[in-house]
Amino acid sequence: MPDTPLENHARGGSPDRYAVIGNPVEHSRSPDIHAAFAASTNQHLEYTRIEAPVDGFAAAADAFRRSGGRGLNVTVPFKLDAHAYATACSEAARMAGAVNALRFDGDRIEGENFDGSGLVRDVLENLRIALDGRRILVLGAGGAARGLLLPLLATAPAAITIANLDESVARALAELAAPQAGGARVAGCDYRALAGLRFDLVFNATSASLSGQLPPVPATAFVGCKLAYDLAYGKGTTPFLRLARNAGAALAVDGVGMLAEQAAEAFAWWRGVRPRTKDLIERMRSSA
Ligand code: NDP
């Protein structure tokens, strides 16, 4: 039975090992983020990068686990593989159909998805914008959008609209979320159906910003909008952020805060201590 993180730290043994696994993975900021968290919380750990072959997730995760690894962050393209690999998944991970953090405890492999809770925490705690009673627009219906829905619904919004190029995918996602909707209206549509509609918060969960593209959201969606949030990060002022600012959004930010907060959630899950994120987010924003 391995030590708990606190026992390991107390006895000054070799550091507990964690890693981010992806392909490619050299761009990942997770090692820097977790090193900062470990320093600020006085945790004794080592955090590295693992680039696994695209068809080799399970073998690479097995090898890391067998060599004593305690947990993994999972990034593109392995979030679905990690979901299949876990022996026990949280409700957020099941709803997302994707896992972005794994914790190893003997033969038990726990899967979590902190993308949505990280985003919600960034909006509520860092940006100090309320979500309850709001009209929310989510652009895209891929992995990140799926991960957002449960945590967003838990904040009791008035309505969530999911817009996607392929309307059938957006509708299917809305149906999947409906049993968890409480009093919120959840609907899926294509971009044309957004004409003339207004929203309090708009989340760009498409991958369009990664290639400098703009999802075809009408400018009217941002009139009176309190927050436009691009999940992409490290891309400067994306076409989405530019449109949102020009069209009247009170605040338009990128996904650095979400990145830091989902990392903090994983760190707390692994180590039992929650790191502070404020300074880190400011540093990452100013160095972007
Ligand atoms: P996926 O590939 O799973 O999904 C991408 C989605 O974007 C699909 O719905 C796709 O629609 C849509 N899309 C792609 N290009 C366009 C376009 N030009 N116009 C409109 N829609 C488009 O990606 P993820 O969900 O994993 O990631 C989405 C974004 O979220 C990325 O920018 C990623 O970096 C970011 N992200 C940020 C995180 C953070 O911590 N800040 C964490 C996780 C993700 P279709 O299927 O119809 O083509």
Short mmCIF file of N, CA, C and O in Angstrom, two decimals, residues 59-176:
data_model
loop_
_atom_site.label_atom_id
_atom_site.label_comp_id
_atom_site.label_asym_id
_atom_site.label_seq_id
_atom_site.Cartn_x
_atom_site.Cartn_y
_atom_site.Cartn_z
N ALA A 59 -1.03 1.38 -22.92
CA ALA A 59 0.30 0.83 -22.63
C ALA A 59 1.16 1.85 -21.88
O ALA A 59 1.84 1.52 -20.90
N ALA A 60 1.08 3.11 -22.32
CA ALA A 60 1.89 4.15 -21.66
C ALA A 60 1.38 4.40 -20.24
O ALA A 60 2.18 4.57 -19.30
N ALA A 61 0.06 4.42 -20.07
CA ALA A 61 -0.50 4.65 -18.73
C ALA A 61 -0.17 3.47 -17.81
O ALA A 61 0.18 3.66 -16.64
N ASP A 62 -0.25 2.24 -18.34
CA ASP A 62 0.10 1.04 -17.56
C ASP A 62 1.55 1.13 -17.07
O ASP A 62 1.84 0.86 -15.91
N ALA A 63 2.45 1.51 -17.99
CA ALA A 63 3.87 1.56 -17.64
C ALA A 63 4.10 2.59 -16.54
O ALA A 63 4.84 2.35 -15.58
N PHE A 64 3.45 3.74 -16.67
CA PHE A 64 3.61 4.81 -15.67
C PHE A 64 3.07 4.34 -14.31
O PHE A 64 3.70 4.55 -13.26
N ARG A 65 1.93 3.69 -14.33
CA ARG A 65 1.29 3.21 -13.09
C ARG A 65 2.16 2.13 -12.43
O ARG A 65 2.40 2.17 -11.23
N ARG A 66 2.65 1.20 -13.26
CA ARG A 66 3.47 0.10 -12.70
C ARG A 66 4.78 0.62 -12.10
O ARG A 66 5.30 0.03 -11.16
N SER A 67 5.26 1.73 -12.64
CA SER A 67 6.52 2.27 -12.10
C SER A 67 6.26 3.17 -10.88
O SER A 67 7.17 3.88 -10.44
N GLY A 68 5.03 3.19 -10.39
CA GLY A 68 4.74 3.92 -9.15
C GLY A 68 4.06 5.27 -9.34
O GLY A 68 3.85 5.99 -8.37
N GLY A 69 3.72 5.63 -10.59
CA GLY A 69 3.03 6.90 -10.86
C GLY A 69 1.71 6.96 -10.09
O GLY A 69 1.02 5.96 -9.96
N ARG A 70 1.38 8.16 -9.57
CA ARG A 70 0.19 8.30 -8.73
C ARG A 70 -1.01 8.88 -9.48
O ARG A 70 -2.14 8.70 -9.05
N GLY A 71 -0.73 9.63 -10.55
CA GLY A 71 -1.86 10.23 -11.25
C GLY A 71 -1.42 10.88 -12.55
O GLY A 71 -0.24 11.19 -12.74
N LEU A 72 -2.38 11.06 -13.46
CA LEU A 72 -2.09 11.66 -14.77
C LEU A 72 -3.11 12.74 -15.08
O LEU A 72 -4.31 12.58 -14.78
N ASN A 73 -2.65 13.82 -15.69
CA ASN A 73 -3.55 14.70 -16.42
C ASN A 73 -3.57 14.20 -17.85
O ASN A 73 -2.53 13.76 -18.37
N VAL A 74 -4.72 14.30 -18.49
CA VAL A 74 -4.88 13.72 -19.82
C VAL A 74 -5.30 14.82 -20.79
O VAL A 74 -6.25 15.56 -20.52
N THR A 75 -4.55 14.94 -21.88
CA THR A 75 -4.91 15.96 -22.87
C THR A 75 -5.07 15.31 -24.25
O THR A 75 -4.99 14.08 -24.38
N VAL A 76 -5.33 16.16 -25.24
CA VAL A 76 -5.61 15.70 -26.60
C VAL A 76 -4.53 14.74 -27.09
O VAL A 76 -3.34 15.02 -26.88
N PRO A 77 -4.80 13.58 -27.69
CA PRO A 77 -6.13 13.09 -28.10
C PRO A 77 -6.64 11.97 -27.21
O PRO A 77 -7.40 11.14 -27.67
N PHE A 78 -6.27 11.96 -25.92
CA PHE A 78 -6.48 10.75 -25.13
C PHE A 78 -7.63 10.79 -24.13
O PHE A 78 -7.77 9.89 -23.31
N LYS A 79 -8.45 11.85 -24.16
CA LYS A 79 -9.48 11.96 -23.10
C LYS A 79 -10.51 10.83 -23.19
O LYS A 79 -11.04 10.39 -22.17
N LEU A 80 -10.80 10.37 -24.41
CA LEU A 80 -11.76 9.26 -24.55
C LEU A 80 -11.10 7.94 -24.15
O LEU A 80 -11.71 7.09 -23.50
N ASP A 81 -9.82 7.75 -24.54
CA ASP A 81 -9.08 6.55 -24.12
C ASP A 81 -9.02 6.47 -22.60
O ASP A 81 -9.16 5.39 -22.02
N ALA A 82 -8.81 7.61 -21.97
CA ALA A 82 -8.69 7.62 -20.51
C ALA A 82 -10.02 7.26 -19.87
O ALA A 82 -10.07 6.61 -18.82
N HIS A 83 -11.10 7.66 -20.50
CA HIS A 83 -12.44 7.31 -20.00
C HIS A 83 -12.62 5.79 -20.04
O HIS A 83 -13.12 5.18 -19.09
N ALA A 84 -12.18 5.20 -21.13
CA ALA A 84 -12.29 3.73 -21.26
C ALA A 84 -11.34 3.02 -20.30
O ALA A 84 -11.63 1.93 -19.81
N TYR A 85 -10.21 3.64 -20.01
CA TYR A 85 -9.17 3.03 -19.18
C TYR A 85 -9.54 3.01 -17.69
O TYR A 85 -9.17 2.10 -16.95
N ALA A 86 -10.30 4.04 -17.25
CA ALA A 86 -10.62 4.16 -15.83
C ALA A 86 -11.54 3.01 -15.39
O ALA A 86 -12.42 2.59 -16.14
N THR A 87 -11.34 2.53 -14.16
CA THR A 87 -12.24 1.49 -13.64
C THR A 87 -13.41 2.13 -12.89
O THR A 87 -14.40 1.46 -12.61
N ALA A 88 -13.31 3.41 -12.56
CA ALA A 88 -14.41 4.12 -11.89
C ALA A 88 -14.39 5.57 -12.33
O ALA A 88 -13.36 6.24 -12.21
N CYS A 89 -15.52 6.04 -12.88
CA CYS A 89 -15.58 7.42 -13.38
C CYS A 89 -16.56 8.24 -12.56
O CYS A 89 -17.62 7.74 -12.15
N SER A 90 -16.26 9.51 -12.36
CA SER A 90 -17.20 10.43 -11.70
C SER A 90 -18.37 10.70 -12.64
O SER A 90 -18.30 10.42 -13.85
N GLU A 91 -19.42 11.32 -12.09
CA GLU A 91 -20.58 11.65 -12.92
C GLU A 91 -20.20 12.66 -14.00
O GLU A 91 -20.65 12.56 -15.14
N ALA A 92 -19.34 13.63 -13.63
CA ALA A 92 -18.93 14.63 -14.62
C ALA A 92 -18.18 13.97 -15.78
O ALA A 92 -18.37 14.32 -16.95
N ALA A 93 -17.35 12.97 -15.46
CA ALA A 93 -16.59 12.28 -16.51
C ALA A 93 -17.53 11.43 -17.37
O ALA A 93 -17.37 11.36 -18.59
N ARG A 94 -18.51 10.81 -16.71
CA ARG A 94 -19.46 9.98 -17.49
C ARG A 94 -20.26 10.85 -18.45
O ARG A 94 -20.47 10.51 -19.61
N MET A 95 -20.73 12.00 -17.95
CA MET A 95 -21.52 12.91 -18.80
C MET A 95 -20.67 13.43 -19.96
O MET A 95 -21.13 13.53 -21.10
N ALA A 96 -19.42 13.75 -19.67
CA ALA A 96 -18.52 14.27 -20.71
C ALA A 96 -18.10 13.15 -21.67
O ALA A 96 -17.72 13.41 -22.80
N GLY A 97 -18.18 11.90 -21.19
CA GLY A 97 -17.66 10.78 -21.99
C GLY A 97 -16.16 10.89 -22.15
O GLY A 97 -15.56 10.31 -23.06
N ALA A 98 -15.54 11.65 -21.24
CA ALA A 98 -14.12 11.96 -21.38
C ALA A 98 -13.52 12.18 -20.00
O ALA A 98 -14.21 12.67 -19.10
N VAL A 99 -12.26 11.83 -19.85
CA VAL A 99 -11.55 11.96 -18.58
C VAL A 99 -10.34 12.86 -18.78
O VAL A 99 -9.59 12.66 -19.74
N ASN A 100 -10.16 13.86 -17.90
CA ASN A 100 -8.94 14.68 -18.04
C ASN A 100 -8.01 14.55 -16.84
O ASN A 100 -6.97 15.21 -16.79
N ALA A 101 -8.38 13.67 -15.88
CA ALA A 101 -7.47 13.40 -14.76
C ALA A 101 -7.70 11.98 -14.26
O ALA A 101 -8.85 11.54 -14.14
N LEU A 102 -6.60 11.29 -13.99
CA LEU A 102 -6.66 9.92 -13.46
C LEU A 102 -5.93 9.87 -12.13
O LEU A 102 -4.92 10.56 -11.93
N ARG A 103 -6.46 9.04 -11.23
CA ARG A 103 -5.80 8.83 -9.93
C ARG A 103 -5.66 7.33 -9.72
O ARG A 103 -6.63 6.58 -9.92
N PHE A 104 -4.46 6.91 -9.35
CA PHE A 104 -4.19 5.48 -9.22
C PHE A 104 -4.10 5.10 -7.75
O PHE A 104 -3.37 5.71 -6.97
N ASP A 105 -4.85 4.07 -7.39
CA ASP A 105 -4.86 3.60 -6.01
C ASP A 105 -4.92 2.07 -6.07
O ASP A 105 -6.00 1.49 -6.19
N GLY A 106 -3.76 1.43 -6.06
CA GLY A 106 -3.72 -0.02 -6.25
C GLY A 106 -4.26 -0.38 -7.62
O GLY A 106 -3.86 0.22 -8.62
N ASP A 107 -5.22 -1.29 -7.67
CA ASP A 107 -5.80 -1.68 -8.96
C ASP A 107 -6.90 -0.71 -9.40
O ASP A 107 -7.41 -0.81 -10.51
N ARG A 108 -7.29 0.17 -8.52
CA ARG A 108 -8.38 1.09 -8.83
C ARG A 108 -7.84 2.26 -9.65
O ARG A 108 -6.83 2.89 -9.28
N ILE A 109 -8.52 2.55 -10.76
CA ILE A 109 -8.12 3.67 -11.62
C ILE A 109 -9.31 4.62 -11.69
O ILE A 109 -10.32 4.33 -12.35
N GLU A 110 -9.20 5.74 -10.99
CA GLU A 110 -10.33 6.67 -10.94
C GLU A 110 -10.20 7.72 -12.04
O GLU A 110 -9.12 8.28 -12.24
N GLY A 111 -11.32 7.99 -12.71
CA GLY A 111 -11.34 8.98 -13.78
C GLY A 111 -12.21 10.17 -13.41
O GLY A 111 -13.30 10.01 -12.88
N GLU A 112 -11.70 11.38 -13.67
CA GLU A 112 -12.43 12.61 -13.38
C GLU A 112 -12.40 13.52 -14.60
O GLU A 112 -11.55 13.35 -15.47
N ASN A 113 -13.31 14.45 -14.63
CA ASN A 113 -13.24 15.49 -15.64
C ASN A 113 -13.45 16.84 -14.95
O ASN A 113 -14.55 17.12 -14.48
N PHE A 114 -12.38 17.61 -14.86
CA PHE A 114 -12.44 18.88 -14.12
C PHE A 114 -12.58 20.08 -15.05
O PHE A 114 -12.49 21.22 -14.59
N ASP A 115 -12.73 19.85 -16.35
CA ASP A 115 -12.80 21.00 -17.27
C ASP A 115 -13.98 21.91 -16.91
O ASP A 115 -13.84 23.13 -16.83
N GLY A 116 -15.15 21.30 -16.71
CA GLY A 116 -16.35 22.10 -16.43
C GLY A 116 -16.28 22.77 -15.07
O GLY A 116 -16.58 23.97 -14.94
N SER A 117 -15.87 22.01 -14.05
CA SER A 117 -15.82 22.62 -12.71
C SER A 117 -14.74 23.70 -12.67
O SER A 117 -14.88 24.71 -11.98
N GLY A 118 -13.65 23.51 -13.44
CA GLY A 118 -12.61 24.53 -13.50
C GLY A 118 -13.13 25.81 -14.14
O GLY A 118 -12.88 26.92 -13.66
N LEU A 119 -13.91 25.66 -15.19
CA LEU A 119 -14.46 26.85 -15.86
C LEU A 119 -15.44 27.57 -14.94
O LEU A 119 -15.39 28.81 -14.79
N VAL A 120 -16.32 26.80 -14.29
CA VAL A 120 -17.32 27.42 -13.41
C VAL A 120 -16.62 28.16 -12.27
O VAL A 120 -16.99 29.28 -11.91
N ARG A 121 -15.59 27.54 -11.72
CA ARG A 121 -14.85 28.18 -10.64
C ARG A 121 -14.19 29.48 -11.12
O ARG A 121 -14.18 30.49 -10.41
N ASP A 122 -13.64 29.47 -12.33
CA ASP A 122 -13.02 30.68 -12.86
C ASP A 122 -14.06 31.80 -12.98
O ASP A 122 -13.80 32.94 -12.61
N VAL A 123 -15.24 31.46 -13.49
CA VAL A 123 -16.28 32.48 -13.68
C VAL A 123 -16.77 33.02 -12.33
O VAL A 123 -16.86 34.23 -12.12
N LEU A 124 -17.07 32.09 -11.40
CA LEU A 124 -17.66 32.52 -10.13
C LEU A 124 -16.63 33.16 -9.20
O LEU A 124 -16.89 34.22 -8.63
N GLU A 125 -15.48 32.51 -9.04
CA GLU A 125 -14.52 32.95 -8.01
C GLU A 125 -13.56 34.02 -8.51
O GLU A 125 -13.26 34.95 -7.78
N ASN A 126 -13.07 33.86 -9.75
CA ASN A 126 -12.06 34.81 -10.23
C ASN A 126 -12.70 36.01 -10.92
O ASN A 126 -12.33 37.15 -10.67
N LEU A 127 -13.64 35.71 -11.82
CA LEU A 127 -14.26 36.82 -12.57
C LEU A 127 -15.44 37.43 -11.82
O LEU A 127 -15.91 38.52 -12.14
N ARG A 128 -15.92 36.69 -10.82
CA ARG A 128 -17.02 37.17 -9.95
C ARG A 128 -18.26 37.52 -10.74
O ARG A 128 -18.86 38.58 -10.57
N ILE A 129 -18.62 36.62 -11.65
CA ILE A 129 -19.85 36.79 -12.43
C ILE A 129 -20.79 35.65 -12.08
O ILE A 129 -20.40 34.48 -12.13
N ALA A 130 -22.01 36.00 -11.72
CA ALA A 130 -22.99 34.98 -11.31
C ALA A 130 -23.50 34.21 -12.52
O ALA A 130 -23.56 34.74 -13.64
N LEU A 131 -23.87 32.97 -12.29
CA LEU A 131 -24.41 32.14 -13.37
C LEU A 131 -25.89 31.80 -13.14
O LEU A 131 -26.61 31.47 -14.09
N ASP A 132 -26.34 31.89 -11.90
CA ASP A 132 -27.73 31.50 -11.64
C ASP A 132 -28.69 32.49 -12.31
O ASP A 132 -28.47 33.70 -12.31
N GLY A 133 -29.71 31.93 -12.91
CA GLY A 133 -30.74 32.73 -13.57
C GLY A 133 -30.30 33.31 -14.92
O GLY A 133 -31.05 34.06 -15.54
N ARG A 134 -29.10 32.96 -15.39
CA ARG A 134 -28.58 33.57 -16.63
C ARG A 134 -28.97 32.76 -17.88
O ARG A 134 -29.15 31.54 -17.82
N ARG A 135 -28.96 33.48 -19.01
CA ARG A 135 -29.13 32.81 -20.32
C ARG A 135 -27.74 32.56 -20.88
O ARG A 135 -26.99 33.50 -21.13
N ILE A 136 -27.41 31.29 -21.03
CA ILE A 136 -26.04 30.91 -21.42
C ILE A 136 -26.05 30.32 -22.83
O ILE A 136 -26.90 29.50 -23.16
N LEU A 137 -25.07 30.75 -23.62
CA LEU A 137 -24.88 30.18 -24.95
C LEU A 137 -23.54 29.43 -24.96
O LEU A 137 -22.50 30.01 -24.59
N VAL A 138 -23.57 28.16 -25.35
CA VAL A 138 -22.35 27.36 -25.52
C VAL A 138 -22.17 27.10 -27.00
O VAL A 138 -23.06 26.52 -27.64
N LEU A 139 -21.04 27.54 -27.56
CA LEU A 139 -20.76 27.28 -28.98
C LEU A 139 -19.92 26.02 -29.09
O LEU A 139 -18.89 25.90 -28.42
N GLY A 140 -20.34 25.08 -29.91
CA GLY A 140 -19.62 23.82 -30.09
C GLY A 140 -20.27 22.71 -29.27
O GLY A 140 -20.96 22.98 -28.27
N ALA A 141 -20.07 21.48 -29.72
CA ALA A 141 -20.67 20.33 -29.03
C ALA A 141 -19.67 19.18 -28.98
O ALA A 141 -20.04 18.02 -29.00
N GLY A 142 -18.37 19.54 -28.88
CA GLY A 142 -17.32 18.52 -28.78
C GLY A 142 -17.04 18.18 -27.32
O GLY A 142 -17.89 18.40 -26.44
N GLY A 143 -15.84 17.66 -27.07
CA GLY A 143 -15.48 17.18 -25.74
C GLY A 143 -15.59 18.25 -24.66
O GLY A 143 -16.15 18.00 -23.59
N ALA A 144 -15.07 19.44 -24.94
CA ALA A 144 -15.09 20.49 -23.91
C ALA A 144 -16.52 20.92 -23.60
O ALA A 144 -16.89 21.08 -22.44
N ALA A 145 -17.34 21.08 -24.64
CA ALA A 145 -18.74 21.47 -24.42
C ALA A 145 -19.47 20.42 -23.57
O ALA A 145 -20.22 20.76 -22.65
N ARG A 146 -19.23 19.17 -23.86
CA ARG A 146 -19.87 18.10 -23.08
C ARG A 146 -19.48 18.18 -21.62
O ARG A 146 -20.31 17.97 -20.72
N GLY A 147 -18.21 18.50 -21.38
CA GLY A 147 -17.72 18.59 -20.00
C GLY A 147 -18.29 19.78 -19.23
O GLY A 147 -18.32 19.77 -18.01
N LEU A 148 -18.72 20.81 -19.96
CA LEU A 148 -19.23 22.01 -19.29
C LEU A 148 -20.62 21.85 -18.74
O LEU A 148 -21.01 22.50 -17.77
N LEU A 149 -21.42 20.98 -19.39
CA LEU A 149 -22.86 21.05 -19.15
C LEU A 149 -23.28 20.78 -17.72
O LEU A 149 -24.04 21.55 -17.14
N LEU A 150 -22.82 19.68 -17.12
CA LEU A 150 -23.25 19.37 -15.75
C LEU A 150 -22.85 20.46 -14.76
O LEU A 150 -23.70 20.94 -14.01
N PRO A 151 -21.56 20.88 -14.76
CA PRO A 151 -21.19 21.95 -13.83
C PRO A 151 -21.97 23.25 -14.08
O PRO A 151 -22.35 23.94 -13.15
N LEU A 152 -22.24 23.58 -15.34
CA LEU A 152 -23.03 24.79 -15.61
C LEU A 152 -24.45 24.62 -15.09
O LEU A 152 -25.01 25.52 -14.46
N LEU A 153 -25.05 23.45 -15.32
CA LEU A 153 -26.43 23.23 -14.87
C LEU A 153 -26.52 23.28 -13.34
O LEU A 153 -27.53 23.71 -12.79
N ALA A 154 -25.44 22.86 -12.68
CA ALA A 154 -25.45 22.87 -11.21
C ALA A 154 -25.51 24.29 -10.65
O ALA A 154 -25.81 24.48 -9.47
N THR A 155 -25.24 25.31 -11.48
CA THR A 155 -25.30 26.69 -11.00
C THR A 155 -26.68 27.31 -11.21
O THR A 155 -26.86 28.51 -10.98
N ALA A 156 -27.64 26.49 -11.66
CA ALA A 156 -29.04 26.93 -11.83
C ALA A 156 -29.22 28.10 -12.79
O ALA A 156 -29.83 29.13 -12.45
N PRO A 157 -28.71 27.97 -14.03
CA PRO A 157 -28.97 29.02 -15.02
C PRO A 157 -30.44 28.96 -15.46
O PRO A 157 -31.12 27.97 -15.21
N ALA A 158 -30.90 30.04 -16.12
CA ALA A 158 -32.27 30.01 -16.64
C ALA A 158 -32.34 29.11 -17.87
O ALA A 158 -33.31 28.36 -18.04
N ALA A 159 -31.32 29.19 -18.72
CA ALA A 159 -31.35 28.43 -19.97
C ALA A 159 -29.94 28.23 -20.51
O ALA A 159 -29.08 29.11 -20.35
N ILE A 160 -29.73 27.08 -21.13
CA ILE A 160 -28.47 26.84 -21.86
C ILE A 160 -28.83 26.48 -23.29
O ILE A 160 -29.60 25.55 -23.54
N THR A 161 -28.28 27.25 -24.23
CA THR A 161 -28.43 26.95 -25.65
C THR A 161 -27.09 26.46 -26.17
O THR A 161 -26.06 27.09 -25.93
N ILE A 162 -27.12 25.31 -26.85
CA ILE A 162 -25.89 24.75 -27.43
C ILE A 162 -25.99 24.90 -28.94
O ILE A 162 -26.94 24.37 -29.55
N ALA A 163 -25.05 25.65 -29.54
CA ALA A 163 -25.08 25.84 -31.00
C ALA A 163 -23.92 25.09 -31.63
O ALA A 163 -22.79 25.17 -31.14
N ASN A 164 -24.19 24.37 -32.69
CA ASN A 164 -23.12 23.63 -33.36
C ASN A 164 -23.37 23.63 -34.86
O ASN A 164 -24.51 23.74 -35.33
N LEU A 165 -22.27 23.51 -35.63
CA LEU A 165 -22.41 23.46 -37.09
C LEU A 165 -23.35 22.31 -37.46
O LEU A 165 -24.28 22.48 -38.24
N ASP A 166 -23.10 21.14 -36.88
CA ASP A 166 -23.99 20.00 -37.08
C ASP A 166 -25.05 20.04 -35.98
O ASP A 166 -24.81 19.67 -34.83
N GLU A 167 -26.23 20.50 -36.37
CA GLU A 167 -27.29 20.73 -35.39
C GLU A 167 -27.67 19.45 -34.64
O GLU A 167 -28.00 19.48 -33.44
N SER A 168 -27.60 18.29 -35.34
CA SER A 168 -28.05 17.04 -34.71
C SER A 168 -27.18 16.69 -33.50
O SER A 168 -27.66 16.16 -32.50
N VAL A 169 -25.89 17.04 -33.57
CA VAL A 169 -24.99 16.77 -32.43
C VAL A 169 -25.37 17.66 -31.24
O VAL A 169 -25.39 17.21 -30.09
N ALA A 170 -25.70 18.92 -31.53
CA ALA A 170 -26.10 19.84 -30.46
C ALA A 170 -27.40 19.37 -29.82
O ALA A 170 -27.55 19.40 -28.59
N ARG A 171 -28.34 18.94 -30.64
CA ARG A 171 -29.62 18.46 -30.09
C ARG A 171 -29.43 17.22 -29.23
O ARG A 171 -30.03 17.07 -28.16
N ALA A 172 -28.59 16.31 -29.71
CA ALA A 172 -28.35 15.07 -28.95
C ALA A 172 -27.72 15.39 -27.59
O ALA A 172 -28.08 14.79 -26.57
N LEU A 173 -26.81 16.37 -27.59
CA LEU A 173 -26.16 16.76 -26.33
C LEU A 173 -27.18 17.40 -25.38
O LEU A 173 -27.18 17.12 -24.18
N ALA A 174 -28.07 18.22 -25.93
CA ALA A 174 -29.11 18.85 -25.10
C ALA A 174 -30.02 17.77 -24.49
O ALA A 174 -30.39 17.85 -23.32
N GLU A 175 -30.34 16.76 -25.27
CA GLU A 175 -31.20 15.67 -24.74
C GLU A 175 -30.49 14.91 -23.63
O GLU A 175 -31.11 14.52 -22.64
N LEU A 176 -29.19 14.71 -23.81
CA LEU A 176 -28.41 13.99 -22.80
C LEU A 176 -28.40 14.77 -21.48
O LEU A 176 -28.46 14.18 -20.39
#
